[in-house]
Coordinates of C-alpha atoms in Angstrom, one line a residue:
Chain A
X1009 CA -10.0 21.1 -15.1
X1010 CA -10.7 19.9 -11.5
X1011 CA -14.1 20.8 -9.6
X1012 CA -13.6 23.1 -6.9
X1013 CA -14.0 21.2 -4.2
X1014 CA -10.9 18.8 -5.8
X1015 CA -8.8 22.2 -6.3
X1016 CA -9.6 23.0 -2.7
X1017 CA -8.4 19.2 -2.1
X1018 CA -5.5 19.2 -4.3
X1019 CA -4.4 22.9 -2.5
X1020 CA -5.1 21.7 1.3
X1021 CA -2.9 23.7 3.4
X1022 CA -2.0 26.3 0.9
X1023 CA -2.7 30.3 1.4
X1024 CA -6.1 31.0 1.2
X1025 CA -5.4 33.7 -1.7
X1026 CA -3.7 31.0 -3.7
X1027 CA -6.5 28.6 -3.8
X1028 CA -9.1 32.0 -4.2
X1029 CA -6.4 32.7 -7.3
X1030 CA -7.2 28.9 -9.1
X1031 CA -10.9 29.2 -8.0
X1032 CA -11.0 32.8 -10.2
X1033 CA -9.2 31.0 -13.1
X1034 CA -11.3 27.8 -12.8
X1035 CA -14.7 30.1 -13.1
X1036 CA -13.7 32.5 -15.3
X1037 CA -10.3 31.4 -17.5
X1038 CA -9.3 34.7 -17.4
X1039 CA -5.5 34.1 -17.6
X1040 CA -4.8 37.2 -15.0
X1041 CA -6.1 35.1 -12.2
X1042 CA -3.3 33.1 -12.7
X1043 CA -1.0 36.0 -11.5
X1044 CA -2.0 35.6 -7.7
X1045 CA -1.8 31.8 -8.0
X1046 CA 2.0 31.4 -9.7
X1047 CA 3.3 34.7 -7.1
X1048 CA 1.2 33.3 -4.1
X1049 CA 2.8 29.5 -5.0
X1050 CA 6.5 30.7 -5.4
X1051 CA 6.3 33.2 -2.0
X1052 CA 4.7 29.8 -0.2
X1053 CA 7.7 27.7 -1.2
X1054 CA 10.5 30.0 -1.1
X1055 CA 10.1 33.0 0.7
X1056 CA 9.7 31.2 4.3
X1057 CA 11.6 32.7 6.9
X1058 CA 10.5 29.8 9.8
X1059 CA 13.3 27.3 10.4
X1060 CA 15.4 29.3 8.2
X1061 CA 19.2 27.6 7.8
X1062 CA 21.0 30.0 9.3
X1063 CA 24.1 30.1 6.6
X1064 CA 21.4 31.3 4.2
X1065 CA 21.1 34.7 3.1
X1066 CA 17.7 36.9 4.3
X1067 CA 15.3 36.1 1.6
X1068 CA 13.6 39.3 0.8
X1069 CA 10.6 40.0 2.3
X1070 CA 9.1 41.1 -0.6
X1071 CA 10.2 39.6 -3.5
X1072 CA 11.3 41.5 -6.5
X1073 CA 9.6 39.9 -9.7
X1074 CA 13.3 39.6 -11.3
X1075 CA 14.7 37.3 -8.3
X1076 CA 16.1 34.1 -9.3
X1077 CA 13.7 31.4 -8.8
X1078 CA 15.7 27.9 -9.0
X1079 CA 14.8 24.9 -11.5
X1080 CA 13.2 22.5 -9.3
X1081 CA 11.0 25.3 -7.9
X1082 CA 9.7 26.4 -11.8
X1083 CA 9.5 22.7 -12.2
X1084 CA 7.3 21.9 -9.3
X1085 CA 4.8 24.7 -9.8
X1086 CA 4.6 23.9 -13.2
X1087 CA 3.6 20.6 -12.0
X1088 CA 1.5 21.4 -9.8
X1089 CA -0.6 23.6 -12.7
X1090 CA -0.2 21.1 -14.6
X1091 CA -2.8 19.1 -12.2
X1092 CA -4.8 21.8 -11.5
X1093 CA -5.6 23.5 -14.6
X1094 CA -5.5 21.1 -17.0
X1095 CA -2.8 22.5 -19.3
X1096 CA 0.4 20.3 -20.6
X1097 CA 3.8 21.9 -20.5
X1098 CA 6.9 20.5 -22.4
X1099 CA 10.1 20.6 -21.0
X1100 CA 11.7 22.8 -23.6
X1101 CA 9.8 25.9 -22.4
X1102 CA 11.0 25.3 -19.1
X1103 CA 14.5 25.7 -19.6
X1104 CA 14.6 29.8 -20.5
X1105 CA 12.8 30.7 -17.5
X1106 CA 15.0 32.2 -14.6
X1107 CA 12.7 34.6 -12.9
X1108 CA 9.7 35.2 -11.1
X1109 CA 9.0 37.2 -13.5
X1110 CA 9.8 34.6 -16.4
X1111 CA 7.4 32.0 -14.6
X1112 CA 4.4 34.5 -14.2
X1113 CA 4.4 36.0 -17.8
X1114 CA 4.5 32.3 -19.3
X1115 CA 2.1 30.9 -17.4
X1116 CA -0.5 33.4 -17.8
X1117 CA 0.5 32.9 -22.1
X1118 CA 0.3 29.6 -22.2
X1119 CA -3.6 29.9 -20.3
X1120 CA -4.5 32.0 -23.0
X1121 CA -5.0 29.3 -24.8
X1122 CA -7.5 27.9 -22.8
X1123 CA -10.8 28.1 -24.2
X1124 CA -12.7 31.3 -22.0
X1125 CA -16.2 30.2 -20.4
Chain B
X504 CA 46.7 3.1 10.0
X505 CA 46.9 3.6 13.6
X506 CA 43.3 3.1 15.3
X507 CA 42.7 5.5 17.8
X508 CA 40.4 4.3 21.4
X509 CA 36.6 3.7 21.3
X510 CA 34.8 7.2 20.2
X511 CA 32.3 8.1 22.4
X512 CA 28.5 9.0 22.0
X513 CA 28.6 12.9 22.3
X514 CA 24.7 13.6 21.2
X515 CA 21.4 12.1 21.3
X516 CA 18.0 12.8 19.4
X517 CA 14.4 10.6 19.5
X518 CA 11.8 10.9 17.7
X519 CA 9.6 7.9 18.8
X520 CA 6.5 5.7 19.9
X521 CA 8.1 6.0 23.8
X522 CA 8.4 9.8 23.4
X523 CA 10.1 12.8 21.1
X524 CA 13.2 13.7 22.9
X525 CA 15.7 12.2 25.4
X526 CA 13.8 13.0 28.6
X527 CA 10.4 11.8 27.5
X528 CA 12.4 8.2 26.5
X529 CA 14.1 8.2 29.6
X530 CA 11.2 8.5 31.6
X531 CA 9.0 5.9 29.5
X532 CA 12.0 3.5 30.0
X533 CA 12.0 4.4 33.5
X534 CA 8.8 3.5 33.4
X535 CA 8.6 0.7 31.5
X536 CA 5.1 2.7 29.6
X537 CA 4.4 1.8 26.3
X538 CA 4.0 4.0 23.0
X539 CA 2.0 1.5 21.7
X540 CA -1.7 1.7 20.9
X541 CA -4.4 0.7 18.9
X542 CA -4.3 1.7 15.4
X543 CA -6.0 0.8 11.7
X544 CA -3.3 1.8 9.2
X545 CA -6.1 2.2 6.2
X546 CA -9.3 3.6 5.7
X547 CA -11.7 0.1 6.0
X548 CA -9.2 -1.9 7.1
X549 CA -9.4 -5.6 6.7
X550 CA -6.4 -6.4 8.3
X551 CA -6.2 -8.2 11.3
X552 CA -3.6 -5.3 12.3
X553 CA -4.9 -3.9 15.5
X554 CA -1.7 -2.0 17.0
X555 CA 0.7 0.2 16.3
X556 CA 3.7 2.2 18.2
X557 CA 2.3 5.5 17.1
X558 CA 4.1 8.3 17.0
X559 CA 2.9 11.4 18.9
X560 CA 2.7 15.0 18.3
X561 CA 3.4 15.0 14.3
X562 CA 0.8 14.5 12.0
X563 CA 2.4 13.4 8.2
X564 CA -0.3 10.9 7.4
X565 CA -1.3 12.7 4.1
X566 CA 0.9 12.5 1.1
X567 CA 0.5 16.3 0.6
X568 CA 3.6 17.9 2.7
X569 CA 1.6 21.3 3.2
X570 CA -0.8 19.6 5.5
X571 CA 1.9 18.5 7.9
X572 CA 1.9 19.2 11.6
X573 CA 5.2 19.4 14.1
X574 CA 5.4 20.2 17.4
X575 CA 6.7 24.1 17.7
X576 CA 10.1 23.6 18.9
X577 CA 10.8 22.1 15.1
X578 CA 11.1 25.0 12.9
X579 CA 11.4 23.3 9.5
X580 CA 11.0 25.7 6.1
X581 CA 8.6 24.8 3.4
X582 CA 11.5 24.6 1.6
X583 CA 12.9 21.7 3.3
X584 CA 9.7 20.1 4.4
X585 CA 9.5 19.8 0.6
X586 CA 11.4 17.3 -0.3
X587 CA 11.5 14.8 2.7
X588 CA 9.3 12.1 3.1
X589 CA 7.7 11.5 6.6
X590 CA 10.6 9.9 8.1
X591 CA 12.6 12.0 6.8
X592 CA 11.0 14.7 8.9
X593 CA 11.4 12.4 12.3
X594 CA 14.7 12.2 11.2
X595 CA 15.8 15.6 11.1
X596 CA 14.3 16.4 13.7
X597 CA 15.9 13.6 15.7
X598 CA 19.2 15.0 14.2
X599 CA 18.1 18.6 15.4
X600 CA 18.0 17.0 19.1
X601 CA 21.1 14.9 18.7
X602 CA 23.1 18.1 17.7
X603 CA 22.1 20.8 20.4
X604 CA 22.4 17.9 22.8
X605 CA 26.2 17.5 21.7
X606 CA 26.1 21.3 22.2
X607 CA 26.8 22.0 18.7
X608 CA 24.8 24.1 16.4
X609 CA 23.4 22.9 13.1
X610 CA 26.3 24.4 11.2
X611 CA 28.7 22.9 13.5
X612 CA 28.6 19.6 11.4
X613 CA 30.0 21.2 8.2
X614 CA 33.7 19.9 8.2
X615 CA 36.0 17.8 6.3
X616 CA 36.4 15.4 9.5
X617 CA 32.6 15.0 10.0
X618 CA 30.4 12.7 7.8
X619 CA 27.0 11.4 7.8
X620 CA 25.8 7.6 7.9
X621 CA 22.1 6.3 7.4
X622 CA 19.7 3.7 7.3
X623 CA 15.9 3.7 6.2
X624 CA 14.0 1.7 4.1
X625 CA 13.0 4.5 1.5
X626 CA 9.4 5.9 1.9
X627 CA 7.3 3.2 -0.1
X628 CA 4.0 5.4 0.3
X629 CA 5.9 8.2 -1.8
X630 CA 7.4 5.9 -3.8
X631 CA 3.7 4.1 -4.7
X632 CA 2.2 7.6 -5.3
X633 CA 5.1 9.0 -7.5
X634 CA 4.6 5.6 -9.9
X635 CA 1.4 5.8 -9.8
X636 CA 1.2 9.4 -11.4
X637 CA 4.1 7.8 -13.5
X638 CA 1.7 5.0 -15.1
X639 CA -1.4 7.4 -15.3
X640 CA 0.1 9.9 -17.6
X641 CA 2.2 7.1 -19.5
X642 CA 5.7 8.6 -17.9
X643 CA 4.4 12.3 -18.8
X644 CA 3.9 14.0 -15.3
X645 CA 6.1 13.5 -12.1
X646 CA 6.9 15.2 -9.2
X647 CA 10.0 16.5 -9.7
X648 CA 11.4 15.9 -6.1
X649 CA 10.4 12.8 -6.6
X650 CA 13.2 11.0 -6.4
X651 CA 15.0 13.1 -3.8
X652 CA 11.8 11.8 -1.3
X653 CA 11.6 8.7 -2.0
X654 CA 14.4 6.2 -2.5
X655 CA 16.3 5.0 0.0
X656 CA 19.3 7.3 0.0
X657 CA 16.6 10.0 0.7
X658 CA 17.9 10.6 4.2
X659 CA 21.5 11.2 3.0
X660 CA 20.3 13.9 0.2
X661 CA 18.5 15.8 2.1
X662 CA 20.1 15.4 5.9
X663 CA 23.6 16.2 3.7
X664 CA 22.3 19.0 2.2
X665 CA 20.7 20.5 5.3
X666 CA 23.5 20.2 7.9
X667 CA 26.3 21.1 4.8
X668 CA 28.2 17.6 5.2
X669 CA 31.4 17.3 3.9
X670 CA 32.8 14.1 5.1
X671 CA 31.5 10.8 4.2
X672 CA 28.2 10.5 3.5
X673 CA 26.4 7.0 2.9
X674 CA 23.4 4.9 4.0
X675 CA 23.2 1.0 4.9
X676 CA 20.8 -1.7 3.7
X677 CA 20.7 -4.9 5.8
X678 CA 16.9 -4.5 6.4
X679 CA 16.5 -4.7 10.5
X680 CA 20.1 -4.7 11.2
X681 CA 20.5 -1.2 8.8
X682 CA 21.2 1.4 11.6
X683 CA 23.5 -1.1 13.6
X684 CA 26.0 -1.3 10.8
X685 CA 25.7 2.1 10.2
X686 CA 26.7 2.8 13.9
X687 CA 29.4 0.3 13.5
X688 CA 31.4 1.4 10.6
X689 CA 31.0 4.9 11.9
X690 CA 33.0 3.8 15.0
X691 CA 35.4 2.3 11.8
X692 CA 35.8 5.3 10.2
X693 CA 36.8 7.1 13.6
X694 CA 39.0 4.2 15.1
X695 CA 40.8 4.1 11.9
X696 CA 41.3 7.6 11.9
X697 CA 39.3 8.5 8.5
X698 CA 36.7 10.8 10.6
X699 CA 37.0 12.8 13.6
X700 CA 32.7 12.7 14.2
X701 CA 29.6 10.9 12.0
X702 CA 25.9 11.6 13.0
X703 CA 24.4 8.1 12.7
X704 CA 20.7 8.9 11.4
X705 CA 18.0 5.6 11.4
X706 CA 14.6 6.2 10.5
X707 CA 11.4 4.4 9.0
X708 CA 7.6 5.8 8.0
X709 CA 4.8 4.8 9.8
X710 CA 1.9 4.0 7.3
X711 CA 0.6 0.6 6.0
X712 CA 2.6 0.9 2.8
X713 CA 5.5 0.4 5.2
X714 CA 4.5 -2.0 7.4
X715 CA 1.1 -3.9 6.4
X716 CA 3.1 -6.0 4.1
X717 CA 4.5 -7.8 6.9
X718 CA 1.1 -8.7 7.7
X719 CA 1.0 -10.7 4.1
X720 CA 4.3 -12.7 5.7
X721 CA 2.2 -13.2 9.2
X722 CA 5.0 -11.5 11.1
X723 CA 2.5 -9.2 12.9
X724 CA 0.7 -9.6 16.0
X725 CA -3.0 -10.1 15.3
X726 CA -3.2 -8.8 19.4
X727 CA -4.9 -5.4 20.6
X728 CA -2.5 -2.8 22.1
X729 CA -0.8 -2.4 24.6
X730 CA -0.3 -6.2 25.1
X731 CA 0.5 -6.7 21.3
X732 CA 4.1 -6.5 22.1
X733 CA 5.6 -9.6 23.7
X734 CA 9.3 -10.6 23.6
X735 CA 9.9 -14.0 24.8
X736 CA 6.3 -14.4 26.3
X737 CA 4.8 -17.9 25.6
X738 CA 1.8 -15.7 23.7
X739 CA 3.4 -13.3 21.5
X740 CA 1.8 -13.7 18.0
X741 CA 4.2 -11.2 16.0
X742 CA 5.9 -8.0 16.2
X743 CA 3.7 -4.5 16.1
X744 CA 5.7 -1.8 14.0
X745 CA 6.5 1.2 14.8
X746 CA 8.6 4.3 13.0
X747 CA 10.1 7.2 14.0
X748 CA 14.0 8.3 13.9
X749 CA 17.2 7.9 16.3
X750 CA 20.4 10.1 15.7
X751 CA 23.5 9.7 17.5
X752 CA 26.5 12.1 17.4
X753 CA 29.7 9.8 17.3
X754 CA 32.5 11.1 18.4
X755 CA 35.8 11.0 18.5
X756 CA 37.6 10.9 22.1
X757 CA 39.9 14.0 21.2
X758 CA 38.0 15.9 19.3
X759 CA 35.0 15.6 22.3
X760 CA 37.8 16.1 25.1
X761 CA 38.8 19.1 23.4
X762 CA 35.6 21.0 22.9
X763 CA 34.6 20.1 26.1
X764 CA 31.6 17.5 25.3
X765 CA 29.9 15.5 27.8
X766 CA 29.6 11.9 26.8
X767 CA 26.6 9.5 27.3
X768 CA 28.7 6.3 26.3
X769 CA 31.4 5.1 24.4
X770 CA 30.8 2.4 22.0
X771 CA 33.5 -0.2 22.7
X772 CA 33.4 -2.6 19.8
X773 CA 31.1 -4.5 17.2
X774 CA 31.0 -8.0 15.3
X775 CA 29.0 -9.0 12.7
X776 CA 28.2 -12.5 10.8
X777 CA 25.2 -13.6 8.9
X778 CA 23.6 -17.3 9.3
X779 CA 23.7 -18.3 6.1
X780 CA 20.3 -19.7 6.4
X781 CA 17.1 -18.2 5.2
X782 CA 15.5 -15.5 3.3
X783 CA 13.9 -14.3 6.8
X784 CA 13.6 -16.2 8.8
X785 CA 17.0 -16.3 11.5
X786 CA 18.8 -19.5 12.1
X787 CA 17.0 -21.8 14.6
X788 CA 20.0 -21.7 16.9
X789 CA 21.0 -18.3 16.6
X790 CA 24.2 -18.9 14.9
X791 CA 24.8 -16.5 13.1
X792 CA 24.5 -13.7 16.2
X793 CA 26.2 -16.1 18.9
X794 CA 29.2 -15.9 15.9
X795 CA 28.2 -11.7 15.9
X796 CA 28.4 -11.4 19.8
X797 CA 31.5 -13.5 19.8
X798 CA 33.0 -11.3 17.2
X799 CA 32.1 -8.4 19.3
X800 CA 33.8 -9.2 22.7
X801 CA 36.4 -9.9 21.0
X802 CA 36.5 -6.6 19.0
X803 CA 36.1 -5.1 22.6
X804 CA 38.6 -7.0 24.4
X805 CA 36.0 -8.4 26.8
X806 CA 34.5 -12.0 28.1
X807 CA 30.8 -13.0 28.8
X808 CA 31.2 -12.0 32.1
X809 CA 31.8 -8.5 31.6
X810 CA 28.6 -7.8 30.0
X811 CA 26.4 -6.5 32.7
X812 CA 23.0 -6.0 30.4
X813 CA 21.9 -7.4 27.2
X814 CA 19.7 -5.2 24.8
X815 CA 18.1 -7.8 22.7
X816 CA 16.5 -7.7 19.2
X817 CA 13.9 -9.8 19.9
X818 CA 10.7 -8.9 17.3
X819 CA 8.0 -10.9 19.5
X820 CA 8.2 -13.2 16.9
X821 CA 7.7 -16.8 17.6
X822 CA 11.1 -17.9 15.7
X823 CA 12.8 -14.7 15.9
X824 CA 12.7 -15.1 19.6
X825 CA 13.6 -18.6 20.4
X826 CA 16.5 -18.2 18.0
X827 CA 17.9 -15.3 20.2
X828 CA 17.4 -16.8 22.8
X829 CA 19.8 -20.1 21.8
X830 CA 22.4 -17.9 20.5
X831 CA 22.8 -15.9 23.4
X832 CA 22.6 -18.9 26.0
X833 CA 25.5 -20.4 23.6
X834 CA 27.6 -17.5 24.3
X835 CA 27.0 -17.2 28.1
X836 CA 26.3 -20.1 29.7
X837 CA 29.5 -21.3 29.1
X838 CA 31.2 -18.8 30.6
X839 CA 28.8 -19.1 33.5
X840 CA 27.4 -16.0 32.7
X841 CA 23.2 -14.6 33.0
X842 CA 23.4 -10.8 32.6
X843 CA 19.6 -9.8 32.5
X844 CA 18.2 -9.7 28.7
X845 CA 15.6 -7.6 27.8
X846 CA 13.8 -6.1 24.7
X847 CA 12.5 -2.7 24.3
X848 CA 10.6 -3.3 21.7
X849 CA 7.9 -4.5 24.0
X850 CA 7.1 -0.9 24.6
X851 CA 8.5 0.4 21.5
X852 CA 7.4 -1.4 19.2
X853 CA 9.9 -2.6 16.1
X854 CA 11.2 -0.4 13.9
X855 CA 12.7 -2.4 11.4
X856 CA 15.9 -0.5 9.5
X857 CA 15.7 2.3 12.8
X858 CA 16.0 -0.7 15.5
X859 CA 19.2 -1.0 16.1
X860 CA 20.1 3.0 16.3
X861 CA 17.5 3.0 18.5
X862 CA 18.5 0.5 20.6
X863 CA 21.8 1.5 20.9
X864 CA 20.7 5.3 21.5
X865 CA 18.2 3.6 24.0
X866 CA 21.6 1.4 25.9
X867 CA 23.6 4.5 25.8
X868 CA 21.1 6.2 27.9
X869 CA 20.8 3.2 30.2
X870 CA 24.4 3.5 30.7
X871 CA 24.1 7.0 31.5
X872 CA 21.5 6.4 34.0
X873 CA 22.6 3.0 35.3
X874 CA 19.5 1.3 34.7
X875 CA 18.4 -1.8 33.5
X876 CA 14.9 -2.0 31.6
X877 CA 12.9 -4.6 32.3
X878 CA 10.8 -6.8 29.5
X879 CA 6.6 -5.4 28.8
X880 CA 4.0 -8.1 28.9
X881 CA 6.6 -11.0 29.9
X882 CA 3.3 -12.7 31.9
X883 CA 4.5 -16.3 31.1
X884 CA 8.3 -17.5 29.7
X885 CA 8.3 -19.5 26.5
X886 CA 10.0 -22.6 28.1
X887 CA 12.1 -22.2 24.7
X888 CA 13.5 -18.5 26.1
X889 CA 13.8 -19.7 30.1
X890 CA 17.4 -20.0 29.2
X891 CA 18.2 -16.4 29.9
X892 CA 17.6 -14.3 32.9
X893 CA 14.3 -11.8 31.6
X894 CA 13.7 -9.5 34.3
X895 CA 10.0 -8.1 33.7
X896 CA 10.4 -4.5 35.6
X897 CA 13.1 -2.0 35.1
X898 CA 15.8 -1.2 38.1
X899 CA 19.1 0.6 39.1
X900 CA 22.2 -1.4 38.9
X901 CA 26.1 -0.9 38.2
X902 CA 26.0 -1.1 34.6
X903 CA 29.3 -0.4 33.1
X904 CA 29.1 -2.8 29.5
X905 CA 25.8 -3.2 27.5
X906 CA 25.7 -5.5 24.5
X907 CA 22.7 -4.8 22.0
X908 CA 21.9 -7.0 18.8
X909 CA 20.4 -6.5 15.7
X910 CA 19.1 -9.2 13.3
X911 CA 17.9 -8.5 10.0
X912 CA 16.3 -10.3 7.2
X913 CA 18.8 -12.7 5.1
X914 CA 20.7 -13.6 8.7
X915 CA 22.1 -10.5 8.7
X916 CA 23.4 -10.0 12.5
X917 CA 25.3 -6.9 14.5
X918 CA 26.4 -6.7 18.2
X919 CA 27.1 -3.7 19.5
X920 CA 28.9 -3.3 22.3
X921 CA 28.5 -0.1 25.1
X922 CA 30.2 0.8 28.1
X923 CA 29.9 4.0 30.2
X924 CA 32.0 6.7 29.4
X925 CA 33.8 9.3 32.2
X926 CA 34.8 12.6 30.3

């Protein structure tokens, strides 16, 4: 696990809530933390309406926990964990997950095993 | 297959040392002001780098794309700043400004008949730190837009996927001389009838992983900016680098005519030929781009004389130079011919795979303007370059053909070939 002034690094010119989110897990390894981060992550790549392509459909402004989220995006916040948290993540559980949903509920199971403070 | 007349230059986008959109490039050209300035390109730097032609108004110099600044008129989502490396930001963004100056919108280049062509050198920064993650964790971690933002087909995956190409869609590798072919066989692909449009896209980081290891091969000027720059002086030392991007809508005649587009130039004909020399350096005589510029008139249907301005290529390199310099004087003195030469990379700076689509975007807007830019820091002619008419200051004059070269490394050498266009 990184200090927090290396998260802060690492997470330079994320959402403030997102880098509060890794802080929470980082102090306390309670795997719920990890909620804000992995939502707060996929709403900061995805749900960007600035410089929008205009053939693209609206993307919701709230995003329903079952939306689609596409493979590179699950494969770049898993990478991104990865560095941050300390965890390793094999490809194989990667392929079954489809939602935002999906991403959120593994994440905070595979943190579980994490040894608590 | 039938080949249909010269297409013309319908659009124009900058994103450079001399300024981010047309006007601003005009004006520096106009005003013969430099973009370039002094500059360290790392933290402690030993190199005896003192200059660069720094890009304004964007900040990219950290690896991390969420820190990234633009100017507001770019709008670009998180979700595309994602997978572009730095140039490939100054390239969209030049594309952006070359596609609302054609007076299209960004859709407008999703069709059949419309294809992309590029030219960059890859982003060797990204490249560095996406290996470097690679060896640490013994090939177990990687960013997984890895490879979409760093090799050197980056421009075309992500430019092609943003404006929805469906034409042809390629890049070009012939180091400095990149962009120039990529210009060229567009005009092929429209004169032989295969496309009806192409946006031309050059572009190049500016960081030391791009350019500091010309400083290992002594091509750079050891010289503080502004005065770092010097084609054809007696003192230049070296070129100073630059980056940035240069897109240019090509277009052709009846499809422009027929929506109405105003063009800035058309481009009249190319030639190519290498020297058959060196790994770098260009032949001493220029022979290989007298053979290129020889190849081009006739490709154009024109003699010497009917070039009124010559763009030149000229690095502010002690051989580079000189050897432009011959080759030139071989093809016009004979003909009795001294159009003014000049080089812009005194104020641009070189941009090494971007040059020549710079260049050329740079002649088509001298065309459009009717002036002739004049040659920064030219205080004393190396007796070895006398042989051509160097003008040091800008001025108006009937320009109706521009010629501009491109060299690159293994004698690679393109002429283009310009000439103003009446809608």
């Amino acid at each position: 696990m990184l200090t927090p002034d290396q998260i802060r690094t690492k997470l330079k010119g994320y959402p403030e809530p997102v880098v509060e989110a890794c802080l929470e897990f980082e102090r306390t390894r309670d795997p719920s933390a990890l909620n804000d981060f992995v939502l707060g992550v996929l709403d900061f790549y995805t749900n960007d309406q600035s410089g929008r392509d205009p053939s693209e459909p609206l993307p919701s402004e709230s995003p329903a926990d079952n939306l689609e989220v596409d493979s590179v995006t699950v494969a770049e916040v898993v990478f991104l964990l990865e560095g941050l948290i300390g965890i390793e993540i094999d490809d194989e559980n990667l392929r079954n997950l489809r939602t935002r949903e999906d991403l959120r509920r593994f994440v905070t199971e595979t943190a579980r095993s994490i040894p608590a403070r | 297959m039938s080949r249909v007349p010269p297409p013309w230059i319908t659009g124009l986008g900058f994103v450079t040392s001399i300024g981010n959109d047309r006007e601003t490039v005009l004006h520096s050209l106009f005003m013969n002001r430099s973009g370039i300035e002094p500059h360290r390109f790392l933290e402690d730097d030993r190199s005896q780098v003192r200059a660069a032609g720094t890009i304004k108004e964007f900040d990219l110099s950290d690896p991390n794309w969420a820190t990234w600044t633009l100017p507001n008129r770019y709008t670009l989502s998180r979700k595309v700043l994602r997978s572009l490396p730095p140039h490939g930001v100054y390239a969209l963004c030049a594309a952006l400004e070359a596609v609302e100056s054609a007076g299209l919108k960004p859709d407008g280049l999703s069709d059949p008949r419309i294809g992309l062509h590029c030219a960059s050198a890859g982003s060797t920064l990204f490249v560095h730190r996406f290996l470097e993650e690679m060896y640490r964790t013994r090939g177990r971690r990687g960013d997984p837009l890895g490879v979409s933002k760093t090799i050197s087909g980056t421009l075309n995956f992500n430019l092609g996927a943003y404006f929805k190409i469906q034409g042809a869609n390629l890049g070009f590798s012939s180091a400095c001389a990149s962009s120039s072919h990529a210009l060229a066989y567009a005009s092929e692909e429209i004169r032989t009838g295969r496309q009806d449009a192409l946006l031309v896209v050059g572009a190049e980081d500016l960081n030391a992983e791009t350019l500091l290891p010309f400083a290992a091969l002594r091509a750079l000027s050891h010289r503080e900016a502004p005065g770092a720059s010097r084609p054809f002086d007696l003192q230049r030392d070296g070129f100073v680098g630059t980056g940035g991007a240069t897109a240019i809508l090509l277009e052709s005649r009846e499809r422009a005519r027929k929506r109405g587009a105003r063009p800035y130039a058309a481009l009249r004909g190319w030639g190519q030929a290498s020297d058959g020399s060196d790994v770098a350096a260009s032949h001493p005589e220029g022979r290989g781009l007298a053979r290129a510029i020889r190849n081009a008139l006739d490709d154009a249907a024109l003699r010497p004389g009917d070039i009124a301005y010559i763009n030149a290529h000229a690095t502010s390199t002690q051989v580079g130079d000189t050897s432009e310099a011959r080759g030139i004087h071989s093809v016009f003195e004979p003909a009795g011919s001294t159009p003014p030469v000049s080089s812009t990379k005194g104020i641009t700076g070189h941009a090494l795979s971007l040059s020549g689509a710079l260049e050329a975007a740079i002649s088509a807007l001298c065309l459009h303007h009717q002036w002739v830019p004049g040659n920064k820091n030219l205080d004393e002619i190396d007796p070895e370059c006398a042989c051509l008419n160097l003008p040091t200051s800008g001025y108006r004059a009937d320009l109706h053909t521009i010629l501009s070269n491109s060299s690159g490394f293994g004698g690679s050498n393109v002429a283009l070939i310009l000439e103003r266009a009446d809608p």
